[in-house]
PDB file of C-alpha atoms and ligand atoms in Angstrom:
ATOM      1  CA  MET A   1     -16.803  12.339  10.043  1.00 87.00           C
ATOM      2  CA  GLU A   2     -17.037  11.854  14.055  1.00 90.00           C
ATOM      3  CA  GLN A   3     -20.584  11.220  14.000  1.00 95.00           C
ATOM      4  CA  ASN A   4     -19.957   8.565  11.763  1.00 97.00           C
ATOM      5  CA  PHE A   5     -17.011   7.290  13.519  1.00 98.00           C
ATOM      6  CA  ALA A   6     -19.189   7.008  16.382  1.00 98.00           C
ATOM      7  CA  LYS A   7     -22.337   5.473  14.826  1.00 98.00           C
ATOM      8  CA  ALA A   8     -19.783   3.060  13.424  1.00 98.00           C
ATOM      9  CA  LYS A   9     -18.354   2.050  16.672  1.00 98.00           C
ATOM     10  CA  ASP A  10     -21.540   1.319  17.950  1.00 98.00           C
ATOM     11  CA  LEU A  11     -22.201  -0.847  15.154  1.00 98.00           C
ATOM     12  CA  ILE A  12     -18.851  -3.273  15.758  1.00 98.00           C
ATOM     13  CA  ASP A  13     -19.745  -3.005  19.650  1.00 98.00           C
ATOM     14  CA  ALA A  14     -23.586  -4.480  18.516  1.00 98.00           C
ATOM     15  CA  SER A  15     -21.748  -7.389  16.979  1.00 98.00           C
ATOM     16  CA  SER A  16     -19.824 -10.325  17.254  1.00 97.00           C
ATOM     17  CA  ASP A  17     -19.719 -12.421  13.825  1.00 97.00           C
ATOM     18  CA  ILE A  18     -18.558 -10.007  11.301  1.00 98.00           C
ATOM     19  CA  LEU A  19     -18.021 -10.442   7.811  1.00 97.00           C
ATOM     20  CA  LEU A  20     -15.295  -8.480   6.373  1.00 97.00           C
ATOM     21  CA  THR A  21     -15.067  -8.135   2.447  1.00 97.00           C
ATOM     22  CA  MET A  22     -14.029  -5.872  -0.642  1.00 96.00           C
ATOM     23  CA  HIS A  23     -14.387  -5.535  -4.592  1.00 91.00           C
ATOM     24  CA  GLU A  24     -12.606  -8.672  -6.356  1.00 87.00           C
ATOM     25  CA  ARG A  25      -9.117  -9.532  -6.688  1.00 85.00           C
ATOM     26  CA  MET A  26      -7.529  -7.574  -3.297  1.00 92.00           C
ATOM     27  CA  ASP A  27      -5.391  -4.677  -3.831  1.00 93.00           C
ATOM     28  CA  GLY A  28      -3.617  -3.020  -1.572  1.00 96.00           C
ATOM     29  CA  ASP A  29      -5.544  -0.227   0.237  1.00 97.00           C
ATOM     30  CA  ASP A  30      -8.957  -1.861   0.506  1.00 97.00           C
ATOM     31  CA  GLY A  31      -6.950  -5.288   1.388  1.00 98.00           C
ATOM     32  CA  GLY A  32      -4.320  -3.449   3.913  1.00 98.00           C
ATOM     33  CA  ALA A  33      -7.843  -1.844   5.760  1.00 98.00           C
ATOM     34  CA  LEU A  34      -9.608  -4.661   5.756  1.00 98.00           C
ATOM     35  CA  LEU A  35      -6.657  -6.462   7.444  1.00 98.00           C
ATOM     36  CA  ALA A  36      -6.207  -3.787   9.694  1.00 98.00           C
ATOM     37  CA  MET A  37      -9.581  -3.575  11.131  1.00 98.00           C
ATOM     38  CA  GLY A  38      -9.539  -7.658  11.394  1.00 98.00           C
ATOM     39  CA  TYR A  39      -7.036  -7.280  14.005  1.00 98.00           C
ATOM     40  CA  GLN A  40      -8.590  -5.157  16.220  1.00 98.00           C
ATOM     41  CA  LEU A  41     -11.746  -6.946  15.816  1.00 98.00           C
ATOM     42  CA  GLU A  42     -10.482 -10.503  16.474  1.00 98.00           C
ATOM     43  CA  LYS A  43      -8.580  -8.308  19.415  1.00 98.00           C
ATOM     44  CA  MET A  44     -12.090  -7.257  21.041  1.00 98.00           C
ATOM     45  CA  GLY A  45     -13.484 -10.890  21.070  1.00 98.00           C
ATOM     46  CA  LYS A  46     -15.543 -10.999  17.503  1.00 98.00           C
ATOM     47  CA  THR A  47     -15.522 -13.233  14.822  1.00 97.00           C
ATOM     48  CA  VAL A  48     -14.251 -12.534  12.354  1.00 98.00           C
ATOM     49  CA  THR A  49     -14.296 -13.932   8.443  1.00 97.00           C
ATOM     50  CA  TYR A  50     -12.435 -12.526   5.654  1.00 97.00           C
ATOM     51  CA  SER A  51     -13.425 -13.127   2.597  1.00 96.00           C
ATOM     52  CA  ILE A  52     -12.240 -11.696  -1.127  1.00 95.00           C
ATOM     53  CA  LYS A  53     -13.362 -13.016  -4.312  1.00 93.00           C
ATOM     54  CA  LYS A  54     -10.525 -13.976  -6.618  1.00 91.00           C
ATOM     55  CA  GLY A  55      -8.596 -13.948  -3.128  1.00 92.00           C
ATOM     56  CA  VAL A  56      -4.597 -12.248  -2.794  1.00 94.00           C
ATOM     57  CA  PRO A  57      -2.487 -11.497  -5.841  1.00 89.00           C
ATOM     58  CA  PRO A  58       1.086 -12.623  -4.771  1.00 87.00           C
ATOM     59  CA  SER A  59       2.064  -9.320  -4.615  1.00 89.00           C
ATOM     60  CA  LEU A  60       0.425  -8.920  -1.429  1.00 94.00           C
ATOM     61  CA  ASN A  61       0.589 -11.851   0.248  1.00 93.00           C
ATOM     62  CA  PHE A  62       3.404 -10.685   2.858  1.00 96.00           C
ATOM     63  CA  LEU A  63       0.789  -9.119   4.551  1.00 98.00           C
ATOM     64  CA  PRO A  64       0.474 -10.219   8.059  1.00 97.00           C
ATOM     65  CA  ASN A  65      -2.959 -12.511   8.116  1.00 97.00           C
ATOM     66  CA  SER A  66      -3.908 -12.644   4.130  1.00 97.00           C
ATOM     67  CA  ASN A  67      -3.619 -16.273   4.396  1.00 97.00           C
ATOM     68  CA  LYS A  68      -6.867 -15.733   6.303  1.00 97.00           C
ATOM     69  CA  ILE A  69      -8.728 -14.370   3.238  1.00 97.00           C
ATOM     70  CA  ALA A  70     -10.670 -17.042   1.799  1.00 95.00           C
ATOM     71  CA  ASP A  71     -12.307 -16.402  -1.743  1.00 92.00           C
ATOM     72  CA  ASP A  72     -15.913 -17.134  -0.742  1.00 92.00           C
ATOM     73  CA  ILE A  73     -18.164 -17.610   2.364  1.00 93.00           C
ATOM     74  CA  GLU A  74     -18.976 -20.989   3.589  1.00 90.00           C
ATOM     75  CA  HIS A  75     -21.907 -19.914   6.008  1.00 85.00           C
ATOM     76  CA  LYS A  76     -24.007 -16.897   6.602  1.00 85.00           C
ATOM     77  CA  ASN A  77     -24.788 -15.969  10.020  1.00 91.00           C
ATOM     78  CA  PHE A  78     -23.011 -12.890  10.216  1.00 97.00           C
ATOM     79  CA  ASP A  79     -24.356  -9.797  12.127  1.00 96.00           C
ATOM     80  CA  LEU A  80     -22.360  -7.334  10.419  1.00 98.00           C
ATOM     81  CA  LEU A  81     -21.041  -6.777   6.808  1.00 97.00           C
ATOM     82  CA  ILE A  82     -17.945  -4.441   6.456  1.00 98.00           C
ATOM     83  CA  THR A  83     -16.899  -3.162   3.306  1.00 97.00           C
ATOM     84  CA  PHE A  84     -13.793  -1.671   2.121  1.00 97.00           C
ATOM     85  CA  GLY A  85     -13.780   0.014  -0.932  1.00 95.00           C
ATOM     86  CA  CYS A  86     -16.676  -0.761  -2.776  1.00 94.00           C
ATOM     87  CA  SER A  87     -18.589   2.201  -4.309  1.00 90.00           C
ATOM     88  CA  SER A  88     -22.142   0.056  -4.435  1.00 90.00           C
ATOM     89  CA  LYS A  89     -23.008  -2.937  -2.886  1.00 87.00           C
ATOM     90  CA  ASP A  90     -23.138  -4.962  -6.054  1.00 86.00           C
ATOM     91  CA  ARG A  91     -19.346  -4.818  -5.993  1.00 82.00           C
ATOM     92  CA  CYS A  92     -18.963  -6.532  -2.844  1.00 85.00           C
ATOM     93  CA  GLY A  93     -17.315  -9.521  -3.972  1.00 81.00           C
ATOM     94  CA  SER A  94     -18.927 -12.646  -4.158  1.00 87.00           C
ATOM     95  CA  GLU A  95     -23.025 -13.392  -4.806  1.00 89.00           C
ATOM     96  CA  LYS A  96     -23.534 -15.558  -1.438  1.00 91.00           C
ATOM     97  CA  THR A  97     -22.090 -12.237   0.567  1.00 90.00           C
ATOM     98  CA  MET A  98     -24.174  -9.766  -1.850  1.00 91.00           C
ATOM     99  CA  SER A  99     -27.231 -11.710  -0.784  1.00 90.00           C
ATOM    100  CA  LEU A 100     -26.787 -10.885   2.892  1.00 92.00           C
ATOM    101  CA  GLU A 101     -29.539  -9.173   4.680  1.00 93.00           C
ATOM    102  CA  ILE A 102     -27.546  -8.008   7.366  1.00 95.00           C
ATOM    103  CA  PRO A 103     -26.354  -4.324   8.878  1.00 97.00           C
ATOM    104  CA  VAL A 104     -23.793  -3.193   6.737  1.00 97.00           C
ATOM    105  CA  LEU A 105     -20.781  -0.833   7.521  1.00 98.00           C
ATOM    106  CA  ASN A 106     -19.283   0.969   4.179  1.00 98.00           C
ATOM    107  CA  ILE A 107     -16.495   2.172   4.500  1.00 98.00           C
ATOM    108  CA  ASP A 108     -14.731   3.487   1.463  1.00 97.00           C
ATOM    109  CA  HIS A 109     -13.371   7.261  -0.291  1.00 96.00           C
ATOM    110  CA  HIS A 110     -14.843   6.892  -3.891  1.00 93.00           C
ATOM    111  CA  PRO A 111     -16.672   9.951  -4.534  1.00 90.00           C
ATOM    112  CA  ASP A 112     -19.074   7.541  -6.684  1.00 90.00           C
ATOM    113  CA  ASN A 113     -20.033   5.454  -3.546  1.00 94.00           C
ATOM    114  CA  THR A 114     -23.891   4.996  -3.212  1.00 95.00           C
ATOM    115  CA  GLY A 115     -24.067   5.191   0.625  1.00 96.00           C
ATOM    116  CA  PHE A 116     -25.341   1.698   0.521  1.00 96.00           C
ATOM    117  CA  GLY A 117     -24.496   1.076   4.101  1.00 96.00           C
ATOM    118  CA  GLN A 118     -26.446   0.842   7.643  1.00 97.00           C
ATOM    119  CA  VAL A 119     -23.283   3.950   8.298  1.00 98.00           C
ATOM    120  CA  ASN A 120     -21.095   4.974   5.674  1.00 98.00           C
ATOM    121  CA  VAL A 121     -17.918   6.158   6.698  1.00 98.00           C
ATOM    122  CA  VAL A 122     -16.780   7.475   3.210  1.00 98.00           C
ATOM    123  CA  ASP A 123     -14.594  10.333   2.509  1.00 97.00           C
ATOM    124  CA  HIS A 124     -13.525  10.971  -0.908  1.00 94.00           C
ATOM    125  CA  LYS A 125     -10.705  13.467   0.265  1.00 95.00           C
ATOM    126  CA  LYS A 126      -8.979  10.918   2.042  1.00 97.00           C
ATOM    127  CA  SER A 127      -5.871   9.530  -0.221  1.00 97.00           C
ATOM    128  CA  SER A 128      -6.784   5.809   0.793  1.00 97.00           C
ATOM    129  CA  VAL A 129      -9.380   3.690   2.586  1.00 98.00           C
ATOM    130  CA  ALA A 130      -6.408   2.490   4.513  1.00 98.00           C
ATOM    131  CA  GLU A 131      -5.902   6.453   5.701  1.00 98.00           C
ATOM    132  CA  LEU A 132      -9.358   6.659   6.972  1.00 98.00           C
ATOM    133  CA  VAL A 133      -9.218   3.504   8.686  1.00 98.00           C
ATOM    134  CA  TYR A 134      -6.215   4.916  10.320  1.00 98.00           C
ATOM    135  CA  ASP A 135      -7.986   8.160  11.595  1.00 98.00           C
ATOM    136  CA  PHE A 136     -11.029   5.425  13.140  1.00 98.00           C
ATOM    137  CA  PHE A 137      -8.440   3.911  14.715  1.00 98.00           C
ATOM    138  CA  VAL A 138      -7.080   7.030  16.220  1.00 98.00           C
ATOM    139  CA  TRP A 139     -10.147   8.138  16.836  1.00 98.00           C
ATOM    140  CA  ASN A 140     -11.378   4.912  18.839  1.00 98.00           C
ATOM    141  CA  LYS A 141      -7.709   5.385  20.383  1.00 98.00           C
ATOM    142  CA  TRP A 142      -7.364   1.447  19.216  1.00 98.00           C
ATOM    143  CA  PRO A 143      -3.556   0.618  19.350  1.00 98.00           C
ATOM    144  CA  ILE A 144      -1.862   0.434  16.095  1.00 98.00           C
ATOM    145  CA  THR A 145       0.395  -2.794  16.365  1.00 98.00           C
ATOM    146  CA  LYS A 146       3.365  -3.202  13.725  1.00 98.00           C
ATOM    147  CA  ASP A 147       1.304  -5.971  12.115  1.00 98.00           C
ATOM    148  CA  ILE A 148      -1.604  -3.184  11.720  1.00 98.00           C
ATOM    149  CA  ALA A 149       0.826  -0.468  10.913  1.00 98.00           C
ATOM    150  CA  THR A 150       2.184  -2.340   7.873  1.00 98.00           C
ATOM    151  CA  CYS A 151      -1.483  -3.167   6.334  1.00 98.00           C
ATOM    152  CA  LEU A 152      -2.385   0.746   6.722  1.00 98.00           C
ATOM    153  CA  LEU A 153       0.870   2.070   5.513  1.00 98.00           C
ATOM    154  CA  THR A 154       0.306  -0.719   2.732  1.00 98.00           C
ATOM    155  CA  GLY A 155      -2.466   0.714   1.776  1.00 98.00           C
ATOM    156  CA  ILE A 156      -1.635   4.340   1.577  1.00 98.00           C
ATOM    157  CA  ILE A 157       1.396   3.501  -0.321  1.00 97.00           C
ATOM    158  CA  THR A 158      -0.258   1.240  -2.699  1.00 95.00           C
ATOM    159  CA  ASP A 159      -3.343   4.389  -3.396  1.00 94.00           C
ATOM    160  CA  THR A 160      -0.602   7.184  -3.633  1.00 95.00           C
ATOM    161  CA  GLY A 161       1.575   5.654  -6.350  1.00 91.00           C
ATOM    162  CA  CYS A 162       4.800   5.767  -3.400  1.00 94.00           C
ATOM    163  CA  PHE A 163       3.232   9.593  -2.575  1.00 95.00           C
ATOM    164  CA  MET A 164       3.514  10.469  -5.866  1.00 90.00           C
ATOM    165  CA  HIS A 165      -0.025  10.688  -6.955  1.00 89.00           C
ATOM    166  CA  SER A 166      -2.146  14.043  -6.268  1.00 88.00           C
ATOM    167  CA  ASN A 167      -4.149  12.498  -3.193  1.00 92.00           C
ATOM    168  CA  THR A 168      -1.058  12.663  -1.309  1.00 96.00           C
ATOM    169  CA  GLN A 169      -1.872  15.312   1.466  1.00 97.00           C
ATOM    170  CA  SER A 170       0.244  16.341   4.498  1.00 97.00           C
ATOM    171  CA  SER A 171      -2.618  14.133   6.767  1.00 97.00           C
ATOM    172  CA  THR A 172      -1.448  11.242   4.562  1.00 98.00           C
ATOM    173  CA  LEU A 173       2.622  11.822   5.202  1.00 98.00           C
ATOM    174  CA  LYS A 174       1.616  12.508   9.409  1.00 98.00           C
ATOM    175  CA  ALA A 175      -0.661   9.136   9.016  1.00 98.00           C
ATOM    176  CA  ALA A 176       2.629   7.217   7.138  1.00 98.00           C
ATOM    177  CA  GLY A 177       4.923   8.798   9.863  1.00 98.00           C
ATOM    178  CA  GLU A 178       3.198   7.782  12.848  1.00 98.00           C
ATOM    179  CA  LEU A 179       2.770   3.812  10.869  1.00 98.00           C
ATOM    180  CA  MET A 180       6.490   4.220  10.590  1.00 98.00           C
ATOM    181  CA  SER A 181       7.268   4.541  13.857  1.00 98.00           C
ATOM    182  CA  ARG A 182       4.705   1.842  15.088  1.00 98.00           C
ATOM    183  CA  GLY A 183       6.735  -0.490  13.145  1.00 98.00           C
ATOM    184  CA  ALA A 184       6.118  -0.263   9.378  1.00 98.00           C
ATOM    185  CA  HIS A 185       9.112  -0.307   6.810  1.00 97.00           C
ATOM    186  CA  ILE A 186       8.632   1.717   3.782  1.00 96.00           C
ATOM    187  CA  ASN A 187      11.405   0.059   2.121  1.00 95.00           C
ATOM    188  CA  LYS A 188       9.965  -3.424   2.678  1.00 96.00           C
ATOM    189  CA  ILE A 189       6.559  -2.622   1.444  1.00 97.00           C
ATOM    190  CA  VAL A 190       7.703  -1.392  -1.656  1.00 95.00           C
ATOM    191  CA  GLY A 191      10.177  -3.856  -2.195  1.00 94.00           C
ATOM    192  CA  GLN A 192       7.350  -6.389  -1.929  1.00 93.00           C
ATOM    193  CA  VAL A 193       4.497  -4.268  -3.684  1.00 90.00           C
ATOM    194  CA  TYR A 194       6.672  -2.815  -7.009  1.00 87.00           C
ATOM    195  CA  LYS A 195      10.113  -4.427  -7.305  1.00 88.00           C
ATOM    196  CA  ASN A 196       8.829  -8.177  -8.100  1.00 84.00           C
ATOM    197  CA  LYS A 197       8.625  -7.925 -11.581  1.00 88.00           C
ATOM    198  CA  SER A 198       9.556 -10.760 -14.175  1.00 90.00           C
ATOM    199  CA  LEU A 199      11.183 -10.717 -17.360  1.00 93.00           C
ATOM    200  CA  GLN A 200       8.676 -11.649 -18.846  1.00 94.00           C
ATOM    201  CA  THR A 201       6.594  -8.987 -17.132  1.00 94.00           C
ATOM    202  CA  LEU A 202       9.143  -6.132 -18.245  1.00 96.00           C
ATOM    203  CA  LYS A 203       9.006  -7.702 -21.810  1.00 96.00           C
ATOM    204  CA  ALA A 204       5.308  -7.748 -21.926  1.00 97.00           C
ATOM    205  CA  TRP A 205       5.443  -3.928 -20.933  1.00 97.00           C
ATOM    206  CA  GLY A 206       7.838  -3.444 -23.688  1.00 97.00           C
ATOM    207  CA  LYS A 207       5.424  -4.561 -26.213  1.00 97.00           C
ATOM    208  CA  ALA A 208       2.379  -2.423 -24.478  1.00 97.00           C
ATOM    209  CA  MET A 209       5.095   0.560 -24.528  1.00 97.00           C
ATOM    210  CA  GLU A 210       5.948  -0.633 -28.458  1.00 96.00           C
ATOM    211  CA  ASN A 211       2.067  -0.420 -28.739  1.00 95.00           C
ATOM    212  CA  SER A 212       1.205   3.190 -27.544  1.00 96.00           C
ATOM    213  CA  TYR A 213      -0.119   5.768 -29.335  1.00 94.00           C
ATOM    214  CA  TYR A 214      -0.504   9.414 -29.346  1.00 96.00           C
ATOM    215  CA  ASP A 215      -3.685  10.748 -30.266  1.00 95.00           C
ATOM    216  CA  GLU A 216      -2.589  14.491 -31.282  1.00 95.00           C
ATOM    217  CA  LYS A 217      -6.534  15.605 -32.054  1.00 95.00           C
ATOM    218  CA  HIS A 218      -7.933  14.755 -28.470  1.00 94.00           C
ATOM    219  CA  LYS A 219      -4.662  14.515 -26.610  1.00 96.00           C
ATOM    220  CA  ILE A 220      -4.738  11.386 -24.916  1.00 97.00           C
ATOM    221  CA  ILE A 221      -2.412   8.498 -24.929  1.00 97.00           C
ATOM    222  CA  TYR A 222      -3.328   5.159 -24.946  1.00 95.00           C
ATOM    223  CA  SER A 223      -2.150   1.652 -25.667  1.00 96.00           C
ATOM    224  CA  ALA A 224      -3.554  -1.798 -25.912  1.00 96.00           C
ATOM    225  CA  MET A 225      -2.823  -5.167 -25.385  1.00 96.00           C
ATOM    226  CA  THR A 226      -4.896  -7.331 -27.536  1.00 95.00           C
ATOM    227  CA  GLU A 227      -5.455 -11.523 -27.026  1.00 94.00           C
ATOM    228  CA  GLN A 228      -2.560 -11.728 -29.656  1.00 93.00           C
ATOM    229  CA  ASP A 229      -0.231  -9.865 -27.860  1.00 94.00           C
ATOM    230  CA  LEU A 230      -0.835 -11.381 -24.821  1.00 95.00           C
ATOM    231  CA  ALA A 231      -0.106 -14.832 -26.035  1.00 94.00           C
ATOM    232  CA  ASN A 232       3.688 -14.098 -26.926  1.00 90.00           C
ATOM    233  CA  PHE A 233       3.724 -14.382 -23.083  1.00 93.00           C
ATOM    234  CA  GLN A 234       2.908 -16.957 -20.902  1.00 85.00           C
ATOM    235  CA  SER A 235       1.952 -17.149 -17.547  1.00 83.00           C
ATOM    236  CA  LEU A 236       1.789 -13.656 -17.074  1.00 90.00           C
ATOM    237  CA  PRO A 237       0.621 -12.889 -13.443  1.00 85.00           C
ATOM    238  CA  GLN A 238      -2.793 -10.783 -13.085  1.00 81.00           C
ATOM    239  CA  ALA A 239      -0.956  -7.652 -11.910  1.00 83.00           C
ATOM    240  CA  ALA A 240       1.264  -7.735 -14.632  1.00 91.00           C
ATOM    241  CA  PHE A 241       0.514  -4.187 -15.662  1.00 94.00           C
ATOM    242  CA  GLU A 242       0.138  -2.519 -12.530  1.00 89.00           C
ATOM    243  CA  GLY A 243       1.267   0.749 -12.862  1.00 90.00           C
ATOM    244  CA  PHE A 244       1.987   0.783 -16.473  1.00 96.00           C
ATOM    245  CA  VAL A 245      -1.284   3.422 -17.137  1.00 96.00           C
ATOM    246  CA  GLU A 246       0.521   5.489 -14.716  1.00 93.00           C
ATOM    247  CA  THR A 247       3.841   5.389 -16.898  1.00 94.00           C
ATOM    248  CA  LEU A 248       1.868   6.522 -19.820  1.00 96.00           C
ATOM    249  CA  ASN A 249       0.255   9.247 -18.295  1.00 94.00           C
ATOM    250  CA  THR A 250       3.862  10.708 -17.983  1.00 92.00           C
ATOM    251  CA  VAL A 251       3.558  12.576 -21.017  1.00 93.00           C
ATOM    252  CA  PRO A 252       2.822  16.030 -20.174  1.00 92.00           C
ATOM    253  CA  GLU A 253       0.947  17.112 -23.153  1.00 95.00           C
ATOM    254  CA  ALA A 254      -2.012  14.278 -22.884  1.00 96.00           C
ATOM    255  CA  LYS A 255      -5.050  15.100 -21.223  1.00 97.00           C
ATOM    256  CA  PHE A 256      -5.368  11.632 -19.882  1.00 97.00           C
ATOM    257  CA  ALA A 257      -3.995   8.169 -20.181  1.00 98.00           C
ATOM    258  CA  MET A 258      -5.816   4.774 -21.110  1.00 98.00           C
ATOM    259  CA  PHE A 259      -4.913   1.652 -21.381  1.00 98.00           C
ATOM    260  CA  LEU A 260      -6.771  -1.495 -21.986  1.00 97.00           C
ATOM    261  CA  ARG A 261      -6.391  -4.940 -22.374  1.00 96.00           C
ATOM    262  CA  GLN A 262      -8.001  -8.038 -23.086  1.00 95.00           C
ATOM    263  CA  ASP A 263      -8.467 -10.628 -20.040  1.00 93.00           C
ATOM    264  CA  GLY A 264     -10.858 -13.553 -21.287  1.00 92.00           C
ATOM    265  CA  ASN A 265     -13.853 -12.542 -22.937  1.00 95.00           C
ATOM    266  CA  VAL A 266     -13.338  -9.087 -20.786  1.00 95.00           C
ATOM    267  CA  ILE A 267     -11.811  -5.618 -22.088  1.00 96.00           C
ATOM    268  CA  LYS A 268     -10.196  -4.087 -19.021  1.00 96.00           C
ATOM    269  CA  GLY A 269      -9.518  -0.432 -18.828  1.00 97.00           C
ATOM    270  CA  SER A 270      -7.529   1.868 -16.943  1.00 97.00           C
ATOM    271  CA  LEU A 271      -7.345   5.551 -17.151  1.00 98.00           C
ATOM    272  CA  ARG A 272      -5.002   7.923 -15.636  1.00 96.00           C
ATOM    273  CA  SER A 273      -5.037  11.800 -15.121  1.00 95.00           C
ATOM    274  CA  ASP A 274      -3.626  14.865 -13.426  1.00 91.00           C
ATOM    275  CA  THR A 275      -4.892  17.447 -11.653  1.00 89.00           C
ATOM    276  CA  PHE A 276      -3.219  20.565 -13.963  1.00 90.00           C
ATOM    277  CA  LYS A 277      -4.919  18.645 -16.906  1.00 92.00           C
ATOM    278  CA  ASN A 278      -8.282  19.178 -15.603  1.00 93.00           C
ATOM    279  CA  ILE A 279      -9.925  16.091 -16.415  1.00 95.00           C
ATOM    280  CA  ASP A 280     -12.470  13.851 -15.065  1.00 96.00           C
ATOM    281  CA  VAL A 281     -11.520  10.126 -16.333  1.00 97.00           C
ATOM    282  CA  SER A 282     -14.182   8.506 -14.157  1.00 96.00           C
ATOM    283  CA  LYS A 283     -16.807  10.108 -16.280  1.00 96.00           C
ATOM    284  CA  ILE A 284     -15.344   8.064 -19.276  1.00 96.00           C
ATOM    285  CA  ALA A 285     -14.894   4.981 -17.274  1.00 96.00           C
ATOM    286  CA  HIS A 286     -18.989   5.566 -16.217  1.00 95.00           C
ATOM    287  CA  ILE A 287     -19.775   5.617 -19.615  1.00 96.00           C
ATOM    288  CA  PHE A 288     -18.667   2.089 -20.030  1.00 95.00           C
ATOM    289  CA  GLY A 289     -20.181   0.408 -16.457  1.00 94.00           C
ATOM    290  CA  GLY A 290     -17.046   1.552 -14.537  1.00 93.00           C
ATOM    291  CA  GLY A 291     -16.226   4.059 -11.987  1.00 91.00           C
ATOM    292  CA  GLY A 292     -13.250   5.441  -9.642  1.00 90.00           C
ATOM    293  CA  HIS A 293     -11.719   8.665  -8.990  1.00 90.00           C
ATOM    294  CA  LYS A 294     -11.458  11.804 -10.761  1.00 93.00           C
ATOM    295  CA  LEU A 295      -7.628  11.076 -11.804  1.00 93.00           C
ATOM    296  CA  ALA A 296      -7.790   7.087 -11.524  1.00 93.00           C
ATOM    297  CA  ALA A 297     -11.088   5.098 -12.887  1.00 95.00           C
ATOM    298  CA  GLY A 298     -11.160   1.551 -14.550  1.00 95.00           C
ATOM    299  CA  PHE A 299     -13.925   0.030 -16.320  1.00 96.00           C
ATOM    300  CA  SER A 300     -14.533  -3.796 -17.880  1.00 95.00           C
ATOM    301  CA  VAL A 301     -16.663  -4.380 -20.831  1.00 95.00           C
ATOM    302  CA  ALA A 302     -17.787  -7.360 -22.815  1.00 96.00           C
ATOM    303  CA  GLY A 303     -15.834  -8.172 -25.562  1.00 95.00           C
ATOM    304  CA  LYS A 304     -12.473  -8.577 -28.290  1.00 95.00           C
ATOM    305  CA  LEU A 305     -10.076  -6.266 -28.783  1.00 94.00           C
ATOM    306  CA  MET A 306      -9.133  -6.236 -32.457  1.00 88.00           C
ATOM    307  CA  LYS A 307      -7.034  -4.938 -35.381  1.00 82.00           C
ATOM    308  CA  ASP A 308      -8.278  -3.953 -38.701  1.00 80.00           C
ATOM    309  CA  GLU A 309      -6.134  -4.246 -41.530  1.00 78.00           C
ATOM    310  CA  ASN A 310      -5.145  -0.855 -41.048  1.00 76.00           C
ATOM    311  CA  GLY A 311      -3.287  -2.134 -37.682  1.00 73.00           C
ATOM    312  CA  LYS A 312      -5.525   0.520 -35.653  1.00 76.00           C
ATOM    313  CA  TRP A 313      -7.471  -1.069 -32.712  1.00 75.00           C
ATOM    314  CA  LYS A 314     -11.144  -1.806 -32.716  1.00 78.00           C
ATOM    315  CA  ALA A 315     -13.801  -3.345 -29.461  1.00 77.00           C
ATOM    316  CA  VAL A 316     -15.831  -5.898 -30.698  1.00 77.00           C
ATOM    317  CA  SER A 317     -18.944  -6.741 -28.275  1.00 71.00           C
ATOM    318  CA  SER A 318     -20.148  -9.983 -27.474  1.00 62.00           C
TER     319      SER A 318
HETATM  320 MN1   MN B   1      -8.467   3.117  -2.425  1.00 83.25          MN
END
């Protein structure tokens, strides 16, 4: 990794107009890592542009500098693109960004990363992109300010599910401890990210819980929210069901948990498992054109979730 860190540093040093991006709709990990890197690049005198397709969810707009993030880019005169948590170049947000023909520094921890960058800082053993970026800061001896610490700790907390997932290692806790000593507050971050549910969201969770089903034969626990189910809940935030599939996955006898929900003309699927269950859910996600990690993966397919006359779900492709 040190060699890749050195190559990444060289690429940054040689660039002056840098675009930072990630997959569409910001999450805490890739978004936190992106903002942390932005602070340092600006300090180095670089021109930095922050672009994330579909922008910042309300649960993350507490992150310092998140107001600098735009949905798309307005010009194309960049000399370096840095991607965070994009396993392949076709996941790097906007069409304009993907069509850029400039050097790419690819920073990720997905095991299915295709290594599409000129330089690839990819380590699937890391809990989060934020922990990897933390290592990069330490390697560079770049100072970690309170704002940078807040961004990186948010990434670690969200990708480890508050240090509960199996990707939490002693290095993760050491990094988190160090970030706290630089002024980041775990309780404030957890409060912003997780303790912000509306009554409407809780009621939607209630419906999704009610819809949950255990398939004894295949040992799968799953739930689905059809368009009809969702119609009862007006103005649910995009992230309303964040954490729901993890809750389904707390049933120990299920090999994995799957949650499906309608989002416009697309069916979104999330999959979770646990180390001791010995299942690689990313393989299932791949079948549907998605991706992710062994224990946490997802996919989107065009189509509608429907219920048949027996009340069982089926997916109708469009
Ligand atoms: Mn991540």
